[in-house]
mmCIF file of C-alpha atoms and ligand atoms in Angstrom:
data_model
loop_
_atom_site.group_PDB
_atom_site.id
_atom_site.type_symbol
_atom_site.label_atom_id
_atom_site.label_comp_id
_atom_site.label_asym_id
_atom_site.label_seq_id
_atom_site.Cartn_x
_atom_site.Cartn_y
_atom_site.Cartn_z
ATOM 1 C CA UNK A 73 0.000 0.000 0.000
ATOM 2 C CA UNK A 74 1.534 3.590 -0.933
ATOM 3 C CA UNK A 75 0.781 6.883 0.442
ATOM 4 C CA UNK A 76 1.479 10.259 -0.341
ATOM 5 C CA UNK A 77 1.641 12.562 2.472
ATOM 6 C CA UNK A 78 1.516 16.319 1.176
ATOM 7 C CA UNK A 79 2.285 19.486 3.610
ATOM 8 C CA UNK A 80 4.355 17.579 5.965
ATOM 9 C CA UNK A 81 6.306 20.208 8.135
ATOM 10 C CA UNK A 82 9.346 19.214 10.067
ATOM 11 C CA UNK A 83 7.496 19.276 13.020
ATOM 12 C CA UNK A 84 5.535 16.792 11.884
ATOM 13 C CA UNK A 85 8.271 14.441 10.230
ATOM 14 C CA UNK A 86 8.989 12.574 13.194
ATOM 15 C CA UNK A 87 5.738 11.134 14.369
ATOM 16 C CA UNK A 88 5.170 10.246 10.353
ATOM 17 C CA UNK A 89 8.558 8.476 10.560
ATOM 18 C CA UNK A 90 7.619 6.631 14.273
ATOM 19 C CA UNK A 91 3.497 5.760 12.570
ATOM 20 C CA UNK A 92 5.678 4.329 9.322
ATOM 21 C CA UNK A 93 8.376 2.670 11.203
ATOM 22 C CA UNK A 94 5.120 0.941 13.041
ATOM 23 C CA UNK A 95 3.455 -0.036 9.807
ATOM 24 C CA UNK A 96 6.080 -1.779 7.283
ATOM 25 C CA UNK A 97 3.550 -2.808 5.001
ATOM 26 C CA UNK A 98 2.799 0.927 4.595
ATOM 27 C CA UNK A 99 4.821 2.838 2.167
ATOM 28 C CA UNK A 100 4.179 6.696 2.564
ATOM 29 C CA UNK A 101 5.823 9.093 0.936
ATOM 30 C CA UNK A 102 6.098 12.869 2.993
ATOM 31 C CA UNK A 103 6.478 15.548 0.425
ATOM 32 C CA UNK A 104 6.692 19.055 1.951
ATOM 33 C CA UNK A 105 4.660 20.842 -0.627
ATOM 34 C CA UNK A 106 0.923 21.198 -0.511
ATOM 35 C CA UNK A 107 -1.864 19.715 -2.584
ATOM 36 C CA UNK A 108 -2.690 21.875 -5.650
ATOM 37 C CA UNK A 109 -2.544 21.619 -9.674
ATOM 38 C CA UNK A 110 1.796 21.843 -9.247
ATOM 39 C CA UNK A 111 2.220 18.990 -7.297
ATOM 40 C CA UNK A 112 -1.243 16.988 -7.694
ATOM 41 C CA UNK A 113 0.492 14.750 -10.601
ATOM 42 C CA UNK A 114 2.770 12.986 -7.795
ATOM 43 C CA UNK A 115 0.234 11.110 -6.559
ATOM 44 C CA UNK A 116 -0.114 9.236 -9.452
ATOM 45 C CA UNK A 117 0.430 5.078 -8.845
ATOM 46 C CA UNK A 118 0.052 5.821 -5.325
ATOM 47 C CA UNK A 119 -3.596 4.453 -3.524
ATOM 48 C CA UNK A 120 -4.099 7.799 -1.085
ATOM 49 C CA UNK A 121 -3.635 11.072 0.132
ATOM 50 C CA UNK A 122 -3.008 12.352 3.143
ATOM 51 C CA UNK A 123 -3.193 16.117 3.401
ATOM 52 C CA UNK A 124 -3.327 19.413 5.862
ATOM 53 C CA UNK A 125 -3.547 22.651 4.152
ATOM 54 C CA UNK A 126 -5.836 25.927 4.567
ATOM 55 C CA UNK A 127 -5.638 26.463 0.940
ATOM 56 C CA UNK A 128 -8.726 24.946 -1.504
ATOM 57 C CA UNK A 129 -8.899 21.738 -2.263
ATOM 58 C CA UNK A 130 -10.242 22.513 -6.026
ATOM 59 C CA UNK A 131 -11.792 20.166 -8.473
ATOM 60 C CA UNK A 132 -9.374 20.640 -10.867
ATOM 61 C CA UNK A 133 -7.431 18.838 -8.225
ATOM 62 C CA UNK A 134 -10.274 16.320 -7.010
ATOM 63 C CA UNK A 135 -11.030 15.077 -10.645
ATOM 64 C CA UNK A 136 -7.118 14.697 -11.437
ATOM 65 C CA UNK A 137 -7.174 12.315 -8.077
ATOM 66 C CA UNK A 138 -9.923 11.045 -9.464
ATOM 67 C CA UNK A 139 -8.765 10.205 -12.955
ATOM 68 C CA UNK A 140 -6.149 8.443 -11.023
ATOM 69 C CA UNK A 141 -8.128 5.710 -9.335
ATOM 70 C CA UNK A 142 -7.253 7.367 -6.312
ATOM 71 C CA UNK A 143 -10.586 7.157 -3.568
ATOM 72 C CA UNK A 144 -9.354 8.370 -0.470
ATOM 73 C CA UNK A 145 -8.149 11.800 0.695
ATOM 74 C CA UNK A 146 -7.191 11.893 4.681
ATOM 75 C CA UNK A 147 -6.893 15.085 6.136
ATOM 76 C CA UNK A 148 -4.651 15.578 9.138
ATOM 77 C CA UNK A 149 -7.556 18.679 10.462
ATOM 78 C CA UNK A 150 -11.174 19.189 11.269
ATOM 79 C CA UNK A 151 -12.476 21.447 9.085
ATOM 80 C CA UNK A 152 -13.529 20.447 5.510
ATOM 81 C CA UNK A 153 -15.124 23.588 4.327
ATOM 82 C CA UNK A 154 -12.011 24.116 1.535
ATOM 83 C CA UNK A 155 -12.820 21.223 0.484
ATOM 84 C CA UNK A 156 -14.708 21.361 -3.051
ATOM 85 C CA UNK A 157 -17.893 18.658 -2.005
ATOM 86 C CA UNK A 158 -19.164 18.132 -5.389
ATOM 87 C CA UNK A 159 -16.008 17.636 -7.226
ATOM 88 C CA UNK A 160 -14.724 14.761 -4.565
ATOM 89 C CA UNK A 161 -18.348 13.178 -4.814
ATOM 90 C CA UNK A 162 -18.346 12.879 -8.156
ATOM 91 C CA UNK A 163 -14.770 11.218 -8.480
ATOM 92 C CA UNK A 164 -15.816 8.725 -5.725
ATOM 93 C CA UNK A 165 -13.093 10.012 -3.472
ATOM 94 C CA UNK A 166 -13.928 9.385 0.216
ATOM 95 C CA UNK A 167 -12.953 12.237 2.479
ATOM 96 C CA UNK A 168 -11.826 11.383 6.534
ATOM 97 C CA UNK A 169 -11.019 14.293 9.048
ATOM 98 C CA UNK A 170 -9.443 14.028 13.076
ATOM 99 C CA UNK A 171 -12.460 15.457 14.345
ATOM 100 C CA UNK A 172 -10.520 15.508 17.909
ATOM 101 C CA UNK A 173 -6.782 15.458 17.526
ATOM 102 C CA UNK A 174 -6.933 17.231 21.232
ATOM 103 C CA UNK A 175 -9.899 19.108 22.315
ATOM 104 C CA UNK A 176 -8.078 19.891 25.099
ATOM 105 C CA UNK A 177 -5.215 21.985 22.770
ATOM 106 C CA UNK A 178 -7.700 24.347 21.227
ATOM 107 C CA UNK A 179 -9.633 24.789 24.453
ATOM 108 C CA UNK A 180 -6.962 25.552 27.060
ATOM 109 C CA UNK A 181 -5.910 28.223 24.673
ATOM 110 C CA UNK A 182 -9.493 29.391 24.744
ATOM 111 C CA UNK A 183 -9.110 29.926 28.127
ATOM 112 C CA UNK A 184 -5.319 31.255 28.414
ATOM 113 C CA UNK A 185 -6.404 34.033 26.194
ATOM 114 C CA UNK A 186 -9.687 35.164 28.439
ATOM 115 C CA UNK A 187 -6.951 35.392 31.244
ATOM 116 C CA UNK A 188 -4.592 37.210 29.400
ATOM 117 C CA UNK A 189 -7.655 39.679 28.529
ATOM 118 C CA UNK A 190 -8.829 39.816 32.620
ATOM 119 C CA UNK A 191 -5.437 40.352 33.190
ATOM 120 C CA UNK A 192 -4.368 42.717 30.696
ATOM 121 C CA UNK A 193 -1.015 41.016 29.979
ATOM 122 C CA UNK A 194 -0.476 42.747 27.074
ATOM 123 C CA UNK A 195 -1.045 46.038 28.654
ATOM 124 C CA UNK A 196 1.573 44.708 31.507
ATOM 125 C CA UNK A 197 4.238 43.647 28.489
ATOM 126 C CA UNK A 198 3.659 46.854 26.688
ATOM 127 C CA UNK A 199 4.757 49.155 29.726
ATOM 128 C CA UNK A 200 7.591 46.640 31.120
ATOM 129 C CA UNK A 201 9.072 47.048 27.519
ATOM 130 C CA UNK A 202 9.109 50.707 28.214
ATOM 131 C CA UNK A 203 10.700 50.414 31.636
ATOM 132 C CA UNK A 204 7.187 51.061 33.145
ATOM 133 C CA UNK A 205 6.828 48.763 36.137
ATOM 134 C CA UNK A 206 3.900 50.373 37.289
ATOM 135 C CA UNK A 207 0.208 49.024 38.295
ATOM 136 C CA UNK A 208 -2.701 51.727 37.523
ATOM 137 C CA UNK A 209 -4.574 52.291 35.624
ATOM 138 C CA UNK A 210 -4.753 48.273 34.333
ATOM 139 C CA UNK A 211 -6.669 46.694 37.162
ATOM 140 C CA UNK A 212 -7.579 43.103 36.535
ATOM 141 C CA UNK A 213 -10.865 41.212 36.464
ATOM 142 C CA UNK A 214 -11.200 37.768 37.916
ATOM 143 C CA UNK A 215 -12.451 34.908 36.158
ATOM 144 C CA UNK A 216 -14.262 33.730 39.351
ATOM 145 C CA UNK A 217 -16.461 37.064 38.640
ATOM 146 C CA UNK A 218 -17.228 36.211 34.760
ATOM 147 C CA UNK A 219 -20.073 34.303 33.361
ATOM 148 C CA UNK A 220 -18.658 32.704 30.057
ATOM 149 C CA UNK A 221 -21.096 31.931 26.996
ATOM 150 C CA UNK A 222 -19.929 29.161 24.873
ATOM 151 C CA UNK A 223 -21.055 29.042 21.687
ATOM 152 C CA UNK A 224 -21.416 25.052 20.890
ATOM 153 C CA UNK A 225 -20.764 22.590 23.397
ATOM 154 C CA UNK A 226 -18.996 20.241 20.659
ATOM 155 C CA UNK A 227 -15.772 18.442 22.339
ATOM 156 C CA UNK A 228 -13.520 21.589 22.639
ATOM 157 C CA UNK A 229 -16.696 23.860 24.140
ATOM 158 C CA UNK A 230 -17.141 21.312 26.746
ATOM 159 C CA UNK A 231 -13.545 20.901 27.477
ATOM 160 C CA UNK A 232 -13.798 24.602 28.142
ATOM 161 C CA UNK A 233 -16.842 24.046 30.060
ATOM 162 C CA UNK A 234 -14.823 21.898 32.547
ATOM 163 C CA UNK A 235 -11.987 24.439 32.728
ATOM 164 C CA UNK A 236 -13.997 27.582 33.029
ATOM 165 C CA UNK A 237 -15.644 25.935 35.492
ATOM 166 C CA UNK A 238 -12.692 25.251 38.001
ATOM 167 C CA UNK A 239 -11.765 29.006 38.322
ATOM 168 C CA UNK A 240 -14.700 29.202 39.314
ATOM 169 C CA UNK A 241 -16.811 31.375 36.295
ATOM 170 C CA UNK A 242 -20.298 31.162 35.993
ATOM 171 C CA UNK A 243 -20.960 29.180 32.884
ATOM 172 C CA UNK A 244 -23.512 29.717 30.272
ATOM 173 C CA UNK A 245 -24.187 28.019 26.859
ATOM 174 C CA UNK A 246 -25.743 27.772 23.323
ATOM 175 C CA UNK A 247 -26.308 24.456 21.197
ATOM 176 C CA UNK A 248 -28.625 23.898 18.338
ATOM 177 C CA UNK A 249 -27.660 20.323 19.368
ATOM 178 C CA UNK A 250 -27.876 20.646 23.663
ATOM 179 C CA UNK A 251 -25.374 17.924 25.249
ATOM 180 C CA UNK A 252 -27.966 15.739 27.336
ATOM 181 C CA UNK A 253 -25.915 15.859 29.927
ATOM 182 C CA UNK A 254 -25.097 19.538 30.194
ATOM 183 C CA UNK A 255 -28.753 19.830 29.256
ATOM 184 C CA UNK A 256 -29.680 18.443 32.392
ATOM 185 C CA UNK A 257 -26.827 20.340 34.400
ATOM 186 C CA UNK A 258 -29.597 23.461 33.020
ATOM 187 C CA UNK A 259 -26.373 25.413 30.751
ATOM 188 C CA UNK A 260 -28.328 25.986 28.516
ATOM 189 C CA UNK A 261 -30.245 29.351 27.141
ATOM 190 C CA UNK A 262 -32.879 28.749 24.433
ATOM 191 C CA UNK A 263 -31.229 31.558 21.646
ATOM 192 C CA UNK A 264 -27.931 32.715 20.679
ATOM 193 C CA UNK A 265 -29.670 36.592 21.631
ATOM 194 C CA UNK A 266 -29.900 35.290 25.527
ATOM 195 C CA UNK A 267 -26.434 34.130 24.809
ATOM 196 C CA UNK A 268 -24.892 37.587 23.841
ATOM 197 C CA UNK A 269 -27.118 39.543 26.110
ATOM 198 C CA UNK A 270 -25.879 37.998 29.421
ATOM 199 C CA UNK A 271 -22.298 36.724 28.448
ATOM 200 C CA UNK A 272 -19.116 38.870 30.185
ATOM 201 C CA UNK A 273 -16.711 36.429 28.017
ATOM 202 C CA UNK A 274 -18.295 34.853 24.534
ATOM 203 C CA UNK A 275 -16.185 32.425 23.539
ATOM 204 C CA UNK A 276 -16.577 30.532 19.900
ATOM 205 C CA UNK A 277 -16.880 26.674 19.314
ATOM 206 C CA UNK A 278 -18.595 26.222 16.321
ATOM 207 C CA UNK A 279 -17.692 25.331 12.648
ATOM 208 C CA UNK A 280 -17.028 27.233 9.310
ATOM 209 C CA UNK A 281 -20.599 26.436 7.707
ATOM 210 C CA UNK A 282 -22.637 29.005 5.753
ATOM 211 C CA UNK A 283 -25.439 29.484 7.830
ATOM 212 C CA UNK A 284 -23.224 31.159 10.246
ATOM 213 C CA UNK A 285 -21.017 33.318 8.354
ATOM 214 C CA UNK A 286 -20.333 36.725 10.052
ATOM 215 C CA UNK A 287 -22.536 35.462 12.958
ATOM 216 C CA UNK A 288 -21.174 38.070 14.806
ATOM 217 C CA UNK A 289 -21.976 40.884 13.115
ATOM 218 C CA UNK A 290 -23.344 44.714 14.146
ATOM 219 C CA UNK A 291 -26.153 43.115 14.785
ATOM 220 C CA UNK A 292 -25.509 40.860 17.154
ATOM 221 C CA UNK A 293 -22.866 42.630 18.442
ATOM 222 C CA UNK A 294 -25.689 45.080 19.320
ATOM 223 C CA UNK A 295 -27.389 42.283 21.611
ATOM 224 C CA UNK A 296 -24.199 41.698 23.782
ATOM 225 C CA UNK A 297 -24.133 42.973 27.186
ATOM 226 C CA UNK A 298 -22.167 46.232 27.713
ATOM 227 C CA UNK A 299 -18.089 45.597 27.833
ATOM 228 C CA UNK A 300 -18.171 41.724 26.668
ATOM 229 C CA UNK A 301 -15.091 40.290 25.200
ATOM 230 C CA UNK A 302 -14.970 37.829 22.744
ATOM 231 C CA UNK A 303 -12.830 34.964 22.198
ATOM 232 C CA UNK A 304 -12.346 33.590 18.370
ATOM 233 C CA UNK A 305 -10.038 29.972 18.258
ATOM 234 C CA UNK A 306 -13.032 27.932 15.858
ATOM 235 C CA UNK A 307 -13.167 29.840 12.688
ATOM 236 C CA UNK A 308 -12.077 33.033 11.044
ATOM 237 C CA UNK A 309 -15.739 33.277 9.061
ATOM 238 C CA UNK A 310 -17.928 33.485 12.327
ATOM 239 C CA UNK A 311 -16.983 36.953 13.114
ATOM 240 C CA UNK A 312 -17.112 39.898 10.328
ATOM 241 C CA UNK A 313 -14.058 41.731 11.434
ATOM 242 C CA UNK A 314 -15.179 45.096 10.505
ATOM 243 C CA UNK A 315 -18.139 44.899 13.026
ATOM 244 C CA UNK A 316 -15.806 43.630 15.191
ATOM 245 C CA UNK A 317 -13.733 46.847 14.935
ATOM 246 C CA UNK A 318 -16.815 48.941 15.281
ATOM 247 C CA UNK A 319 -17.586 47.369 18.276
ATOM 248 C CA UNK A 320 -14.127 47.512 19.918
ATOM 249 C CA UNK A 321 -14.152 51.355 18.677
ATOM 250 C CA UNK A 322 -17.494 52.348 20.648
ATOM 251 C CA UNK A 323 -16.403 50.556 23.927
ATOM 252 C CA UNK A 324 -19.241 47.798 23.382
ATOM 253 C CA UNK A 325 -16.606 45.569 23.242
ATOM 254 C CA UNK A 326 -13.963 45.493 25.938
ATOM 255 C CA UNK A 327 -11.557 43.143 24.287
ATOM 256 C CA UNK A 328 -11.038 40.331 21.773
ATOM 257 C CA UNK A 329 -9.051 37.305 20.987
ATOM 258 C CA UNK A 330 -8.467 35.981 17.784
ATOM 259 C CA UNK A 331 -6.856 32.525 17.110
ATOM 260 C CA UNK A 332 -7.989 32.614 13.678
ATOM 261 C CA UNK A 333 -9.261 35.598 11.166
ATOM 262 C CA UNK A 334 -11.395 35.423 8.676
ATOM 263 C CA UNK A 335 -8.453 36.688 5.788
ATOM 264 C CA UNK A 336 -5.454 34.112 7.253
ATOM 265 C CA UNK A 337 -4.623 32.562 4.960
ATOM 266 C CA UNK A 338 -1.592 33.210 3.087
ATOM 267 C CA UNK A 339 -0.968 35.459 6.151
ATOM 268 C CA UNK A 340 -0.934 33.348 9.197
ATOM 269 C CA UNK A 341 2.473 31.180 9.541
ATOM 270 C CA UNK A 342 4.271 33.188 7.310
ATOM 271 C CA UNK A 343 7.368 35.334 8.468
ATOM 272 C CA UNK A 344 6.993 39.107 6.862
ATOM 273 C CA UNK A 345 10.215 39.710 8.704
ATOM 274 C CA UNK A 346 8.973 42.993 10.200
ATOM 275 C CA UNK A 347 5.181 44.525 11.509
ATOM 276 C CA UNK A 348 4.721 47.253 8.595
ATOM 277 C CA UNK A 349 5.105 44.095 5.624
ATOM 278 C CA UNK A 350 2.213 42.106 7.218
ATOM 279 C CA UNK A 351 -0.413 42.945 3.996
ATOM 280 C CA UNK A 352 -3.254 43.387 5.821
ATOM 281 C CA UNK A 353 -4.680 46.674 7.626
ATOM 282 C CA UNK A 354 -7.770 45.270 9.058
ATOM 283 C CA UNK A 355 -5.275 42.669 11.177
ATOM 284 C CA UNK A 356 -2.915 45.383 11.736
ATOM 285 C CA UNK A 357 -5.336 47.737 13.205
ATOM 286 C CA UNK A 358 -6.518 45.001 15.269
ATOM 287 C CA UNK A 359 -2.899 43.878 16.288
ATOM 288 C CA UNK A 360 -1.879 47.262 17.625
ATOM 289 C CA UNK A 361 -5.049 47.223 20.406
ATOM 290 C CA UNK A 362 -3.419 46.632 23.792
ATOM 291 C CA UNK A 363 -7.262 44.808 24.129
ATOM 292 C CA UNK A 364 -7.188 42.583 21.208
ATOM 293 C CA UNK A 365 -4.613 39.068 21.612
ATOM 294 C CA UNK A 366 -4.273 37.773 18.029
ATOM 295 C CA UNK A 367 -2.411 34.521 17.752
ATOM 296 C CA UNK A 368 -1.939 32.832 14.519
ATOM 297 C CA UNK A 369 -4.019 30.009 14.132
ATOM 298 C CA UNK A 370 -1.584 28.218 16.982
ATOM 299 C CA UNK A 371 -4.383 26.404 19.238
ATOM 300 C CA UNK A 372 -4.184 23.158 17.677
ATOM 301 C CA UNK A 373 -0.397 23.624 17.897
ATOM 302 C CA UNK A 374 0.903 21.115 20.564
ATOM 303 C CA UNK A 375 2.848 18.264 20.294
ATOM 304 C CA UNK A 376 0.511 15.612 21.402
ATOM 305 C CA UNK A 377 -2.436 17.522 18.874
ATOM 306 C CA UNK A 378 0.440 17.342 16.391
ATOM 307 C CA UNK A 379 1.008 13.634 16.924
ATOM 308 C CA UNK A 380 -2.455 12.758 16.481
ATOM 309 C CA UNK A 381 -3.089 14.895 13.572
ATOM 310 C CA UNK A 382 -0.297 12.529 11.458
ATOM 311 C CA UNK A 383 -1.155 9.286 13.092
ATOM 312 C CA UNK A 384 -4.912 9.163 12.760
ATOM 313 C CA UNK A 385 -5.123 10.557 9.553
ATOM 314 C CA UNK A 386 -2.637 8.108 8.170
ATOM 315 C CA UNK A 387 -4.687 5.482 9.967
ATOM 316 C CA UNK A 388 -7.868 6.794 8.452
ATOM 317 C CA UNK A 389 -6.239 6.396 4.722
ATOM 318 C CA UNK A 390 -5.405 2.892 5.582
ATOM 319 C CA UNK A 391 -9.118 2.274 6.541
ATOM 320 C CA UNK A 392 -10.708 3.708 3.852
ATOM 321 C CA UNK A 393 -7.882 2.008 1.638
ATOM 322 C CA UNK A 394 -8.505 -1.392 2.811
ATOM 323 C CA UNK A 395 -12.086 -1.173 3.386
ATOM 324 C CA UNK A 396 -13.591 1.726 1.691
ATOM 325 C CA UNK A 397 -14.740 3.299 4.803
ATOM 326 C CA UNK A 398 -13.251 4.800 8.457
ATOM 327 C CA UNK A 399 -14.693 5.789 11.303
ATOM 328 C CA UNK A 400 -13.241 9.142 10.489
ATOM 329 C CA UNK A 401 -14.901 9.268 6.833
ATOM 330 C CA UNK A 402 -16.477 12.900 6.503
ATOM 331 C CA UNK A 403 -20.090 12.859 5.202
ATOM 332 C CA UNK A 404 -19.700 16.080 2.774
HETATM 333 C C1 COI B 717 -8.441 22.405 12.049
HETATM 334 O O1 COI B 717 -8.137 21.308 12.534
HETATM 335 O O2 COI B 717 -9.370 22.478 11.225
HETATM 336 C C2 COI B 717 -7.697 23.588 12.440
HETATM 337 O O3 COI B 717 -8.222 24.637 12.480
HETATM 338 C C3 COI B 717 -6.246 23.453 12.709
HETATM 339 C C4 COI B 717 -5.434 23.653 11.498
HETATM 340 C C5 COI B 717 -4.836 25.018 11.419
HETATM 341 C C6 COI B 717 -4.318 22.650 11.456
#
């Protein structure tokens, strides 16, 4: 059985070389560049693709996977929405994801950056740069104080659940899908409106789907209680960042943290070697708040998360390889 493994990063080579070294009947080749219509033709005489990239999967690629018997396309991530649905249906290929490579990764950044924001770390960095060792005016906010609305209770908003929880924050929630059991713990408000009105922290959990594009929008942003602050590590596309700016602008907002953005890509993970040659103004603006904490797309960034990302997707391809299915397979 041969594999191709595209995107593989160095800090991924090693836990591809220990999953290979565990599978000799398993030949997988790791090539560094990503899948598109330069590199697509490698796969050719090989039986699947493994893959991790934020950039489209077209159907220019799809149907030249296609035209090469190949059925299976593993992807080392959650989210599938670059992936083009029609064009991998109509080739046959079968699509698997890690829907939890480490809930826990994404979510204890979740909560690191709602800290940082109570605490006003960044103010605190800022100043000590400066020689400024002083305390006023940034007095803190405890957690213990907060009630924190999460936005679907999926794995990684229930992992927060449980962490929120132990500093002792009030915890509120929103699920189109209520967890039974958090559903009987009574988390749960009935609209995403009671959500936003009576949230001091909102933090996101939910997927890229259309429906709720730019959920968090003037609108909304109009619902949420005075001085929330919002906390972005699920998708860039939930939250139209100019709204977002209007918000922080009038105060409504009291701070935001952003994991991913709704332009990243081709931005996020690349060096620019200096502040003024990152090409975006909207992220700069938003970078220079001393109450905004943007991180690039680093929550699933963790060596065990890492690990699992490689190892299940490879065993996913092997699965839907050997048996035209995995437990993993995506239903596009
Ligand atoms: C995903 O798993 O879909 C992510 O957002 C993480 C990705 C940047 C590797």
């Amino acid at each position: 059985m041969k594999i191709i493994a595209y995107g593989i990063r160095n800090d991924e080579k090693p836990y591809l070389d220990e999953w290979v070294a565990n599978h000799p009947d398993v030949e997988v080749k790791s090539e560094p560049k990503l899948l598109d219509e330069n590199t697509v033709d490698e796969a050719k005489d090989f039986d699947g693709v493994v893959a991790y990239q934020q950039k489209t999967y077209t159907a220019t690629v799809l149907d030249k996977l296609g035209s090469f018997g190949i059925k299976s396309l593993s992807l080392r991530n959650v989210g599938v929405d670059n992936i083009d649905a029609e064009a991998a249906k109509r080739n046959g290929i079968k699509v698997s994801n890690v829907p939890a490579y480490s809930p826990a990764a994404i979510a204890e950044l979740a909560v690191t950056e709602m800290m940082r924001l109570l605490r006003r770390t960044k103010k605190f960095e800022d100043k000590e740069r400066h020689g400024n060792l002083t305390w006023a005016p940034d007095i803190a906010e405890e957690m213990n104080q907060q009630t924190v609305g999460v936005f679907a209770t999926g794995r990684i908003g229930r992992q927060v659940i449980d962490i929120v929880r132990g500093f002792g924050a009030k915890v509120i929630a929103y699920d189109p899908y209520p967890n039974p059991k958090l559903k009987k713990e009574g988390v749960y408000v009935d609209t995403p409106e009671e959500l936003y009105k009576n949230s001091d922290i909102l933090t996101l959990h939910a997927p890229a789907l259309k429906e709720n594009e730019h959920m968090i929008n003037d609108e909304t942003i109009g619902q949420m209680k005075d001085g929330i602050r919002i906390i972005n590590c699920a998708r860039g596309s939930l939250i139209d960042t100019d709204a977002l700016i209007r918000g922080l602008d009038s105060g409504k907002i009291k701070g935001a943290a952003l994991d991913v953005y709704e332009d990243e890509v081709g931005i996020f993970n690349v060096d620019f070697g200096s502040f003024d040659k990152i090409p975006d103004a909207r992220l700069k603006n938003l970078m220079e708040r001393d109450n905004v904490l943007i991180t690039p797309h680093i929550a699933f960034y963790t060596k065990v998360a890492v690990k699992n990302m490689v190892q299940y997707a490879l065993d996913a391809n092997v699965s839907l390889i050997k048996t035209g299915t995995s437990d993993k397979e995506v239903k596009l």
